[in-house]
Coordinates of C-alpha atoms and ligand atoms in Angstrom, one line a residue:
M1 CA 0.0 0.0 0.0
I2 CA 2.8 2.3 0.9
N3 CA 4.5 1.6 -2.5
V4 CA 1.5 2.9 -4.5
P5 CA 1.5 6.4 -3.2
I6 CA 5.3 6.6 -3.6
S7 CA 5.2 5.6 -7.2
L8 CA 2.3 7.9 -7.8
F9 CA 4.1 10.7 -6.2
F10 CA 7.1 9.9 -8.4
I11 CA 5.0 9.9 -11.5
I12 CA 3.3 13.1 -10.6
S13 CA 6.5 14.9 -9.7
T14 CA 8.2 13.6 -12.8
S15 CA 5.3 14.8 -14.9
A16 CA 5.3 18.1 -13.1
V17 CA 9.0 18.5 -13.9
I18 CA 8.5 17.7 -17.5
I19 CA 5.5 20.1 -17.7
L20 CA 7.7 22.7 -16.1
F21 CA 10.4 22.1 -18.6
V22 CA 8.0 22.2 -21.5
L23 CA 6.5 25.4 -20.1
A24 CA 9.9 26.9 -19.6
Y25 CA 10.8 26.0 -23.1
F26 CA 7.7 27.6 -24.5
L27 CA 8.2 30.7 -22.4
I28 CA 11.8 31.1 -23.7
A29 CA 10.6 30.6 -27.3
K30 CA 7.8 33.2 -26.9
S31 CA 10.2 35.7 -25.3
E32 CA 12.5 35.4 -28.3
Q33 CA 9.6 36.0 -30.6
I34 CA 8.6 39.1 -28.7
T35 CA 12.1 40.5 -28.9
S36 CA 12.2 39.9 -32.6
L37 CA 8.8 41.5 -33.0
Q38 CA 10.0 44.5 -30.9
N39 CA 13.0 44.9 -33.2
S40 CA 10.8 44.7 -36.3
F41 CA 8.6 47.3 -34.8
I42 CA 11.5 49.7 -34.2
K43 CA 12.7 49.2 -37.7
L44 CA 9.3 49.9 -39.0
R45 CA 9.1 53.0 -37.0
N46 CA 12.4 54.2 -38.3
S47 CA 11.4 53.5 -41.9
F48 CA 8.2 55.4 -41.3
N49 CA 10.2 58.3 -39.9
D50 CA 12.5 58.2 -42.9
L51 CA 9.5 58.2 -45.2
D52 CA 8.0 61.1 -43.4
E53 CA 11.3 63.1 -43.8
Q54 CA 11.4 62.3 -47.5
A55 CA 7.8 63.3 -48.0
K56 CA 8.5 66.6 -46.3
L57 CA 11.6 67.1 -48.5
I58 CA 9.6 66.3 -51.6
V59 CA 6.9 68.9 -50.6
K60 CA 9.7 71.4 -49.8
T61 CA 11.4 70.8 -53.2
D62 CA 8.1 71.0 -54.9
L63 CA 7.4 74.4 -53.3
E64 CA 10.8 75.6 -54.2
L65 CA 10.4 74.4 -57.8
N66 CA 7.1 76.2 -58.1
K67 CA 8.6 79.4 -56.8
A68 CA 11.6 79.1 -59.2
Q69 CA 9.1 78.5 -62.0
E70 CA 7.1 81.4 -61.0
E71 CA 10.2 83.6 -60.9
S72 CA 11.4 82.4 -64.3
E73 CA 8.0 83.1 -65.7
K74 CA 8.1 86.6 -64.2
R75 CA 11.6 87.1 -65.5
L76 CA 10.5 86.0 -69.0
H77 CA 7.5 88.4 -68.8
D78 CA 9.8 91.2 -67.7
L79 CA 12.3 90.5 -70.4
D80 CA 9.5 90.5 -73.0
N81 CA 8.3 93.9 -71.6
L82 CA 11.8 95.2 -71.6
Q83 CA 12.2 94.3 -75.2
K84 CA 8.9 95.9 -76.2
I85 CA 9.7 99.1 -74.3
S86 CA 13.2 99.3 -75.7
R87 CA 11.9 98.9 -79.2
L88 CA 9.2 101.5 -78.6
I89 CA 11.4 104.2 -77.1
S90 CA 14.4 103.6 -79.4
T91 CA 12.4 104.3 -82.5
T92 CA 11.6 107.9 -81.7
L93 CA 14.0 110.9 -81.7
E94 CA 11.5 113.3 -80.0
E95 CA 11.8 113.6 -76.2
N96 CA 8.1 114.2 -75.5
E97 CA 7.0 111.4 -77.7
L98 CA 9.6 109.1 -76.0
F99 CA 8.0 109.7 -72.6
L100 CA 4.5 109.4 -73.9
R101 CA 5.2 106.0 -75.4
L102 CA 7.0 104.9 -72.2
E103 CA 4.1 106.0 -70.0
N104 CA 1.5 104.2 -72.1
T105 CA 3.6 101.0 -72.0
L106 CA 4.4 101.2 -68.3
K107 CA 0.7 101.6 -67.4
T108 CA -0.2 98.3 -68.9
N109 CA 3.0 96.2 -68.8
V110 CA 5.1 96.8 -65.7
N111 CA 3.6 95.7 -62.5
Y112 CA 4.7 98.0 -59.7
E113 CA 2.3 99.9 -57.5
K114 CA 4.3 103.1 -58.0
T115 CA 6.5 104.5 -60.8
L116 CA 8.2 107.8 -61.0
I117 CA 10.6 109.1 -63.6
L118 CA 12.3 112.4 -63.0
L119 CA 14.7 114.3 -65.2
T120 CA 17.2 117.0 -64.3
H121 CA 16.8 120.2 -66.3
E122 CA 19.8 122.2 -67.6
T123 CA 19.2 124.6 -64.7
G124 CA 19.6 121.7 -62.2
E125 CA 15.9 121.7 -61.4
L126 CA 14.1 118.3 -61.2
N127 CA 11.1 117.7 -63.5
K128 CA 8.5 115.0 -63.4
K129 CA 8.3 113.1 -66.6
I130 CA 6.1 110.1 -65.6
S131 CA 4.2 109.4 -62.4
L132 CA 2.1 106.3 -61.9
G133 CA 0.5 105.6 -58.5
F134 CA 1.4 108.9 -56.9
T135 CA -1.0 111.9 -56.3
P136 CA 0.2 115.3 -57.7
D137 CA 0.8 116.5 -54.1
E138 CA 3.0 113.5 -53.3
V139 CA 5.0 114.2 -56.5
T140 CA 5.4 117.8 -55.5
L141 CA 6.6 116.8 -52.0
I142 CA 9.1 114.3 -53.4
L143 CA 10.5 116.9 -55.9
T144 CA 10.8 119.5 -53.2
N145 CA 12.6 117.1 -50.9
L146 CA 15.0 115.8 -53.5
Q147 CA 15.8 119.3 -54.5
K148 CA 16.5 120.3 -51.0
D149 CA 18.5 117.2 -50.1
L150 CA 20.7 116.3 -53.0
S151 CA 22.2 113.3 -51.3
L152 CA 20.0 110.8 -53.3
M153 CA 21.0 112.3 -56.6
D154 CA 24.7 112.4 -55.5
S155 CA 24.6 108.7 -54.5
L156 CA 23.3 107.7 -57.9
K157 CA 26.3 109.3 -59.5
N158 CA 28.3 106.0 -59.3
G159 CA 25.7 104.5 -61.8
K160 CA 24.4 101.9 -59.4
S161 CA 20.8 101.4 -58.3
I162 CA 19.7 102.0 -54.7
T163 CA 17.1 99.4 -53.5
S164 CA 15.3 98.4 -50.4
I165 CA 17.6 95.4 -50.4
N166 CA 20.9 97.1 -50.6
A167 CA 20.2 100.5 -48.9
A168 CA 21.4 101.1 -45.3
R169 CA 18.6 100.9 -42.7
I170 CA 18.3 104.6 -42.1
K171 CA 18.4 105.5 -45.7
K172 CA 15.9 102.8 -46.5
T173 CA 13.5 104.0 -43.9
A174 CA 13.8 107.6 -45.1
L175 CA 13.2 106.6 -48.7
N176 CA 10.3 104.4 -47.7
E177 CA 8.7 107.4 -46.0
L178 CA 9.4 109.8 -48.8
F179 CA 7.9 107.5 -51.5
H180 CA 5.3 105.9 -49.3
V181 CA 6.4 102.4 -50.1
N182 CA 8.1 99.4 -48.3
H183 CA 10.0 98.1 -51.2
F184 CA 11.7 100.1 -53.9
I185 CA 14.4 100.4 -56.6
I186 CA 15.9 103.8 -57.7
S187 CA 18.0 103.6 -60.8
P188 CA 20.0 106.5 -62.2
I189 CA 19.2 107.6 -65.8
L190 CA 22.7 108.3 -67.2
S191 CA 23.8 110.3 -70.2
Q192 CA 27.3 109.8 -71.6
T193 CA 28.8 112.1 -68.9
S194 CA 26.4 112.5 -66.0
V195 CA 23.2 111.5 -64.2
V196 CA 20.3 113.2 -66.0
G197 CA 17.5 111.7 -64.0
L198 CA 16.1 108.8 -61.9
Y199 CA 13.8 106.0 -62.4
F200 CA 11.8 104.9 -59.3
V201 CA 9.6 101.9 -58.8
G202 CA 8.1 100.7 -55.5
N203 CA 5.5 98.6 -53.8
K204 CA 3.8 99.2 -50.5
S205 CA 2.4 95.7 -50.1
N206 CA 4.7 93.3 -48.3
A207 CA 3.3 90.5 -50.5
S208 CA 5.3 92.1 -53.5
P209 CA 8.9 92.5 -52.4
I210 CA 11.5 93.6 -54.8
T211 CA 13.8 90.9 -56.2
E212 CA 17.3 91.1 -57.7
G213 CA 15.7 90.4 -61.0
D214 CA 13.6 93.5 -60.6
E215 CA 16.6 95.6 -59.9
E216 CA 18.3 94.2 -63.0
L217 CA 15.3 95.0 -65.1
I218 CA 14.8 98.5 -63.9
S219 CA 18.5 99.4 -64.2
V220 CA 18.5 98.1 -67.8
L221 CA 15.4 100.1 -68.6
A222 CA 16.9 103.2 -67.0
N223 CA 20.0 102.7 -69.2
Q224 CA 17.8 102.4 -72.3
I225 CA 15.9 105.5 -71.4
G226 CA 19.2 107.4 -70.9
Q227 CA 20.5 106.2 -74.3
S228 CA 17.2 107.1 -76.1
L229 CA 17.2 110.4 -74.4
E230 CA 20.7 111.1 -75.5
N231 CA 19.9 110.1 -79.1
A232 CA 16.8 112.4 -79.0
R233 CA 18.8 115.3 -77.7
L234 CA 21.6 114.8 -80.2
F235 CA 19.1 114.6 -83.0
E236 CA 17.4 117.8 -81.6
Q237 CA 20.8 119.5 -81.6
V238 CA 21.6 118.4 -85.2
Y239 CA 18.1 119.3 -86.3
R240 CA 18.4 122.8 -84.7
S241 CA 21.8 123.5 -86.2
S242 CA 20.7 122.3 -89.6
Q243 CA 17.7 124.7 -89.2
Q244 CA 20.0 127.5 -88.3
L245 CA 22.3 126.6 -91.1
E246 CA 19.4 126.5 -93.5
K247 CA 18.2 129.9 -92.2
K248 CA 21.7 131.3 -92.7
V249 CA 22.0 129.8 -96.2
Q250 CA 18.6 131.4 -97.0
E251 CA 19.8 134.8 -95.7
R252 CA 23.0 134.5 -97.6
T253 CA 21.2 133.5 -100.7
Q254 CA 19.0 136.5 -100.4
Q255 CA 21.9 138.7 -99.9
L256 CA 23.7 137.2 -102.8
E257 CA 20.6 137.5 -105.0
K258 CA 20.4 141.1 -104.0
A259 CA 24.0 141.6 -104.7
L260 CA 23.7 139.8 -108.0
T261 CA 20.8 142.0 -109.0
E262 CA 22.8 145.1 -108.0
V263 CA 25.8 143.8 -110.0
Q264 CA 23.6 143.1 -113.0
N265 CA 22.1 146.6 -112.8
I266 CA 25.6 148.1 -112.5
S267 CA 26.8 146.0 -115.4
K268 CA 23.8 147.1 -117.5
T269 CA 24.4 150.7 -116.7
K270 CA 28.1 150.2 -117.5
S271 CA 27.3 148.5 -120.8
E272 CA 24.9 151.4 -121.7
F273 CA 27.4 154.0 -120.6
I274 CA 30.2 152.3 -122.7
S275 CA 27.9 151.9 -125.6
S276 CA 26.8 155.6 -125.6
V277 CA 30.3 157.0 -124.9
S278 CA 31.7 154.8 -127.7
H279 CA 29.1 156.0 -130.1
E280 CA 29.7 159.6 -129.1
L281 CA 33.5 159.0 -129.6
R282 CA 33.2 157.3 -132.9
T283 CA 31.7 160.2 -134.7
P284 CA 34.3 162.8 -133.9
L285 CA 37.0 160.2 -134.4
T286 CA 35.7 159.4 -137.9
S287 CA 35.9 163.2 -138.6
I288 CA 39.5 163.4 -137.2
K289 CA 40.5 160.4 -139.4
G290 CA 38.8 162.0 -142.4
Y291 CA 40.3 165.4 -142.0
A292 CA 43.8 163.9 -141.4
A293 CA 43.3 161.9 -144.6
I294 CA 42.2 165.0 -146.6
L295 CA 45.2 166.9 -145.2
M296 CA 47.6 164.1 -146.0
S297 CA 46.2 163.7 -149.6
G298 CA 47.3 167.3 -150.3
K299 CA 43.9 168.3 -151.6
L300 CA 44.0 171.4 -149.4
G301 CA 47.5 172.3 -150.5
E302 CA 50.9 170.8 -150.2
I303 CA 52.1 170.1 -146.6
P304 CA 55.6 169.7 -145.3
L305 CA 56.9 166.2 -144.6
S306 CA 57.2 166.8 -140.8
V307 CA 53.4 167.7 -140.8
K308 CA 52.7 164.6 -142.9
E309 CA 54.5 162.4 -140.4
R310 CA 52.4 163.9 -137.6
L311 CA 49.3 163.4 -139.6
Q312 CA 50.3 159.8 -140.1
K313 CA 50.6 159.4 -136.3
I314 CA 47.2 161.0 -135.9
N315 CA 45.8 158.4 -138.4
T316 CA 47.5 155.4 -136.6
H317 CA 46.3 156.5 -133.2
S318 CA 42.9 157.2 -134.5
D319 CA 42.9 153.6 -136.0
N320 CA 43.9 152.2 -132.5
L321 CA 41.1 154.3 -130.9
V322 CA 38.6 153.1 -133.5
N323 CA 39.6 149.4 -132.8
L324 CA 39.3 150.0 -129.0
I325 CA 35.9 151.6 -129.4
N326 CA 34.8 148.8 -131.7
D327 CA 35.9 146.2 -129.1
L328 CA 34.1 148.0 -126.4
L329 CA 30.9 148.3 -128.4
D330 CA 31.0 144.7 -129.3
I331 CA 31.5 143.6 -125.7
S332 CA 28.6 145.7 -124.5
R333 CA 26.4 144.6 -127.4
I334 CA 27.1 140.9 -126.7
E335 CA 26.7 141.4 -123.0
S336 CA 23.3 143.2 -123.4
G337 CA 22.2 140.6 -125.9
K338 CA 21.8 143.4 -128.5
A339 CA 24.5 142.0 -130.8
E340 CA 23.0 140.4 -133.9
M341 CA 24.6 137.2 -134.9
N342 CA 24.9 136.5 -138.5
I343 CA 24.8 132.7 -138.4
A344 CA 25.8 131.0 -141.7
T345 CA 27.3 127.8 -142.9
C346 CA 31.1 128.0 -142.7
N347 CA 34.1 126.0 -143.4
I348 CA 36.3 126.2 -140.3
K349 CA 39.5 125.3 -142.1
K350 CA 39.0 128.2 -144.5
I351 CA 38.5 130.6 -141.5
I352 CA 41.8 129.4 -139.8
D353 CA 43.7 129.6 -143.1
N354 CA 42.5 133.1 -143.8
V355 CA 43.5 134.3 -140.3
A356 CA 46.9 132.6 -140.7
D357 CA 47.3 134.5 -144.1
L358 CA 46.4 137.7 -142.5
L359 CA 48.9 137.3 -139.7
T360 CA 51.7 135.7 -141.7
P361 CA 53.8 139.0 -141.9
Q362 CA 53.9 139.2 -138.1
M363 CA 54.8 135.6 -137.8
K364 CA 57.5 135.9 -140.4
D365 CA 59.0 138.9 -138.6
K366 CA 59.5 136.7 -135.5
K367 CA 60.4 133.6 -137.5
I368 CA 57.5 131.7 -135.9
N369 CA 56.8 128.2 -136.9
W370 CA 53.1 127.8 -137.8
V371 CA 51.3 124.5 -137.5
A372 CA 47.6 124.0 -138.2
K373 CA 45.9 120.6 -137.8
V374 CA 42.2 120.6 -138.7
S375 CA 40.5 117.2 -138.7
A376 CA 39.1 116.3 -142.1
D377 CA 35.9 114.9 -140.6
I378 CA 34.7 118.3 -139.3
P379 CA 31.5 119.1 -141.2
E380 CA 30.4 122.6 -142.2
M381 CA 29.6 124.6 -139.1
H382 CA 26.9 127.1 -138.3
L383 CA 28.4 130.2 -136.9
D384 CA 29.0 133.9 -137.2
S385 CA 32.2 133.7 -139.3
S386 CA 33.2 137.4 -138.8
Q387 CA 33.0 136.9 -135.0
V388 CA 34.9 133.6 -135.1
D389 CA 37.5 135.3 -137.2
R390 CA 38.0 137.8 -134.4
V391 CA 38.4 134.9 -131.9
F392 CA 41.2 133.4 -134.0
I393 CA 42.8 136.8 -134.8
N394 CA 42.9 137.8 -131.1
L395 CA 44.2 134.4 -129.9
I396 CA 46.8 134.1 -132.6
S397 CA 47.9 137.7 -132.3
N398 CA 48.4 137.3 -128.6
A399 CA 50.3 134.1 -129.2
I400 CA 52.6 135.9 -131.6
K401 CA 53.0 138.8 -129.1
F402 CA 54.0 136.6 -126.2
T403 CA 56.1 134.0 -128.1
P404 CA 59.8 134.7 -128.6
E405 CA 61.5 134.4 -132.0
N406 CA 61.7 130.9 -133.5
G407 CA 58.8 129.7 -131.4
T408 CA 55.9 127.6 -132.5
I409 CA 52.2 128.4 -132.7
S410 CA 49.8 125.6 -133.4
V411 CA 46.1 125.5 -134.0
E412 CA 44.2 122.3 -133.7
A413 CA 40.6 121.5 -134.5
L414 CA 39.1 118.1 -133.5
L415 CA 35.6 116.9 -133.9
E416 CA 33.9 115.5 -130.8
D417 CA 30.2 114.5 -130.8
N418 CA 28.2 117.6 -131.8
H419 CA 31.0 120.1 -131.3
V420 CA 34.6 120.9 -132.3
N421 CA 37.4 121.3 -129.8
F422 CA 39.8 124.0 -130.8
S423 CA 43.2 124.8 -129.3
V424 CA 45.6 127.7 -130.0
S425 CA 49.0 126.8 -128.4
D426 CA 52.3 128.7 -128.3
T427 CA 55.8 128.2 -126.9
G428 CA 55.7 131.6 -125.3
I429 CA 56.2 133.1 -121.8
G430 CA 53.3 131.4 -120.2
I431 CA 50.9 132.8 -117.6
E432 CA 50.9 132.5 -113.8
K433 CA 48.1 130.4 -112.3
N434 CA 46.8 133.4 -110.3
D435 CA 46.5 135.5 -113.5
I436 CA 44.7 132.8 -115.5
D437 CA 41.4 133.3 -113.6
R438 CA 41.4 137.0 -114.3
L439 CA 42.5 136.9 -117.9
F440 CA 39.0 137.1 -119.4
D441 CA 38.2 140.2 -117.2
E442 CA 37.8 143.4 -119.2
F443 CA 41.0 145.6 -119.2
F444 CA 43.0 143.0 -117.4
R445 CA 46.6 142.7 -118.5
V446 CA 49.4 140.8 -116.8
E447 CA 52.2 142.9 -115.5
N448 CA 55.2 141.7 -117.5
K449 CA 58.0 143.2 -119.7
I450 CA 56.2 142.5 -123.0
N451 CA 53.1 144.3 -121.8
Q452 CA 55.2 147.2 -120.7
N453 CA 56.5 147.6 -124.2
V454 CA 53.6 146.5 -126.3
K455 CA 50.4 148.5 -126.0
G456 CA 47.1 146.7 -125.5
T457 CA 43.7 147.3 -124.1
G458 CA 43.0 144.1 -122.1
L459 CA 39.8 143.8 -124.0
G460 CA 40.8 141.1 -126.6
L461 CA 40.2 138.0 -124.4
A462 CA 37.1 139.4 -122.8
L463 CA 35.7 139.8 -126.3
V464 CA 36.8 136.3 -127.3
K465 CA 35.1 134.8 -124.3
K466 CA 31.9 136.7 -125.0
I467 CA 31.9 135.5 -128.6
V468 CA 32.5 131.8 -127.7
E469 CA 29.8 131.9 -125.1
A470 CA 27.4 133.6 -127.5
H471 CA 27.9 130.6 -129.7
R472 CA 27.1 128.4 -126.6
G473 CA 30.8 127.2 -126.4
K474 CA 33.2 127.2 -123.5
I475 CA 36.7 128.5 -123.2
W476 CA 39.6 127.7 -120.8
I477 CA 43.4 128.1 -120.5
T478 CA 46.3 125.8 -119.6
S479 CA 49.7 127.3 -119.2
E480 CA 53.1 126.8 -117.9
I481 CA 55.5 129.7 -117.2
N482 CA 58.3 129.9 -119.8
K483 CA 56.9 126.8 -121.6
G484 CA 53.8 128.2 -123.3
S485 CA 50.1 128.6 -123.2
T486 CA 47.1 126.8 -124.7
F487 CA 43.8 128.5 -125.2
N488 CA 41.1 125.8 -125.6
F489 CA 37.6 126.5 -126.7
T490 CA 34.6 124.6 -128.1
L491 CA 32.0 125.6 -130.7
P492 CA 28.9 123.6 -131.5
I493 CA 28.5 122.4 -135.1
E494 CA 24.8 123.6 -135.2
H495 CA 23.9 126.9 -133.7
N496 CA 21.3 126.6 -131.0
P497 CA 20.5 129.9 -129.2
E498 CA 18.4 128.1 -126.6
K499 CA 21.1 125.7 -125.4
V500 CA 23.5 127.0 -122.7
Ligands
ADP1 P1 45.8 142.7 -124.6 O1 46.5 141.7 -125.5 O2 45.3 143.9 -125.3 O3 46.6 143.0 -123.4 P2 44.0 140.6 -124.1 O4 42.7 140.6 -123.4 O5 44.1 140.0 -125.4 O6 44.5 142.0 -124.0 O7 45.0 139.8 -123.2 C1 45.0 140.0 -121.8 C2 46.4 139.6 -121.2 O8 46.5 138.2 -121.3 C3 47.5 140.1 -122.0 O9 47.9 141.4 -121.6 C4 48.6 139.1 -121.6 O10 49.2 139.5 -120.4 C5 47.8 137.8 -121.4 N1 47.9 136.9 -122.5 C6 47.0 136.7 -123.5 N2 47.4 135.8 -124.4 C7 48.6 135.3 -123.9 C8 49.6 134.4 -124.4 N3 49.3 133.6 -125.5 N4 50.7 134.2 -123.7 C9 50.9 134.9 -122.5 N5 50.1 135.8 -122.0 C10 48.9 136.1 -122.7

C-alpha cells in the first residue's frame, strides 16, 4: 500500500518537472519571438520616420520648384516687356514722344504699385516726366525734398541702383517714408557724362517685395531711357543746327541774290554807258581820221613832210582808238544781248587759213613756226564767221605777241560728238596760275615786260570769251611759265541759241 503512493508521487512529480520544462521551453521561445517583434517594430518606426522626412523634403522641393518656375515666368515676362519698351522708345527721336510712349507701356506692362521718372533740367531743377500711383501732391513733395537734399542724386552718380535690399537701414526708412512704399528700386538715368534723372519703382504691399531680377530689369530700362534720351537730344541739336544753317543759307542766298541784281544793274548801266560813250566818240574820231586823210592827200594844199609824219601818227592813233571803241561796243552789245549774230554755214579750215594768211607777216617777222591741224571729218559749221574770225585773230595775235622768236604756234581742231574742240598753243612766256582766272576780265593785262613795251587794251580775251559763249561754247586756258600757253575752246556744229 505504501508503494502505491510513492510511485504515484514519483509519476506526478516527474510529470510536473516535464511540464515545467515544457513550459519553460515555450516561455523562452515566446520571449525570443517578442524580442524579434520588438526589433521589427523599431525598424518599421524608423522606416516610417524616414519616409516622413522624405515626404517633407519632396513637398519642400516642390514648393521651391514652383517658386523658381514662378520667378522664371516673371523674368521672362519682364524681359519681354523690356524688349517691347526698348523697341518703342528707341524708335523715336523726339523727347516728349519718347516719354508718352513709355508712360503708355508702363501703365499696362510693368507691375509695380508706383513708378516715378524724374529728369534734371539744364538749370539743375528736377522735373517729373512720368508718375504712376502717386498723387500730384505726393510728387510735389518728393520733388521739393529731393531738390532740398541732393544726397540721393549724389549717391546715384556711381551709376548703381539704390534698392530696399541694398540700402542702409536709415536710408531705406527715409526713402520708404518719402515715397510711401516698403520696397523700392531707384536707378540712375545716365547720359554719356552725367546723371540726367532717376527711375523709381516701388511697392507698399509686403506681398510684393523687390527681387534682384527687378533691380536688373529697372536698371537696364533706365540705361535704355538714358540712351534714347541722348539720341533724341543729339538729334534735336543736329536738327536745330541744320535749321540754323538753312536759315543762314537762305539769308546769304537772299543777300547774294540782292548783290547779283545790283551787279547786274551796274553791269547794265556800265554797258549802256560804254555803248553811248563809244558811239559819241566814234563820230568825232571818224571826222578826225577823215580830216587827217584830206590833209595828207594834199587836196587842201601841199604840206611839209614833218606835218605829214604827224598826220600819219594821228591816223594810226585814230585807228587804234577806233579798234578799241569797236571792241568796247562789241562787248557791251554781246553782254546786253543786242549783238545780232549772222549765223551762216562756214568751213572752219578756211577761216583758220585766212587768219593765218592775215597774220603771216607778223609771224615771219618773228620767224615763228606755224602748225595747223584741222580734222578732215569736221563738217560745215553754223556760226557767225566774222565773230569767229575775231576769236582766232585775237588768240593768234596774242600768241605771236607773247612768243619769242623761232617759237611755234599751233592751231588744232578736232571733232567731238556735236561740237569741235579748238586749241591755240604757243611756246611763249606762259601765264601765272593766279592770273589765268582774271585773264578774261575786261581791261586785265598781266604785268610783264612784254606788256610794258607793247600797247594793248586788255579787251581782246574778254571779247573772245563773249563771242565763244554767245555761240554756246566754252573757253579755258592751260599754261606753264616759260613753256607756253594753250587757249582751248569749243564751238557747236549747229547753232542753238536756246542751249546754254
Ligand atoms: P591785250 O592783249 O590787249 O593786253 P588781251 O585781253 O588780249 O589784252 O590779253 C590780256 C592779257 O592776257 C595780256 O595782256 C597778256 O598778259 C595775257 N595773254 C594773252 N594771251 C597770252 C599768251 N598767249 N601768252 C601769254 N600771255 C597772254
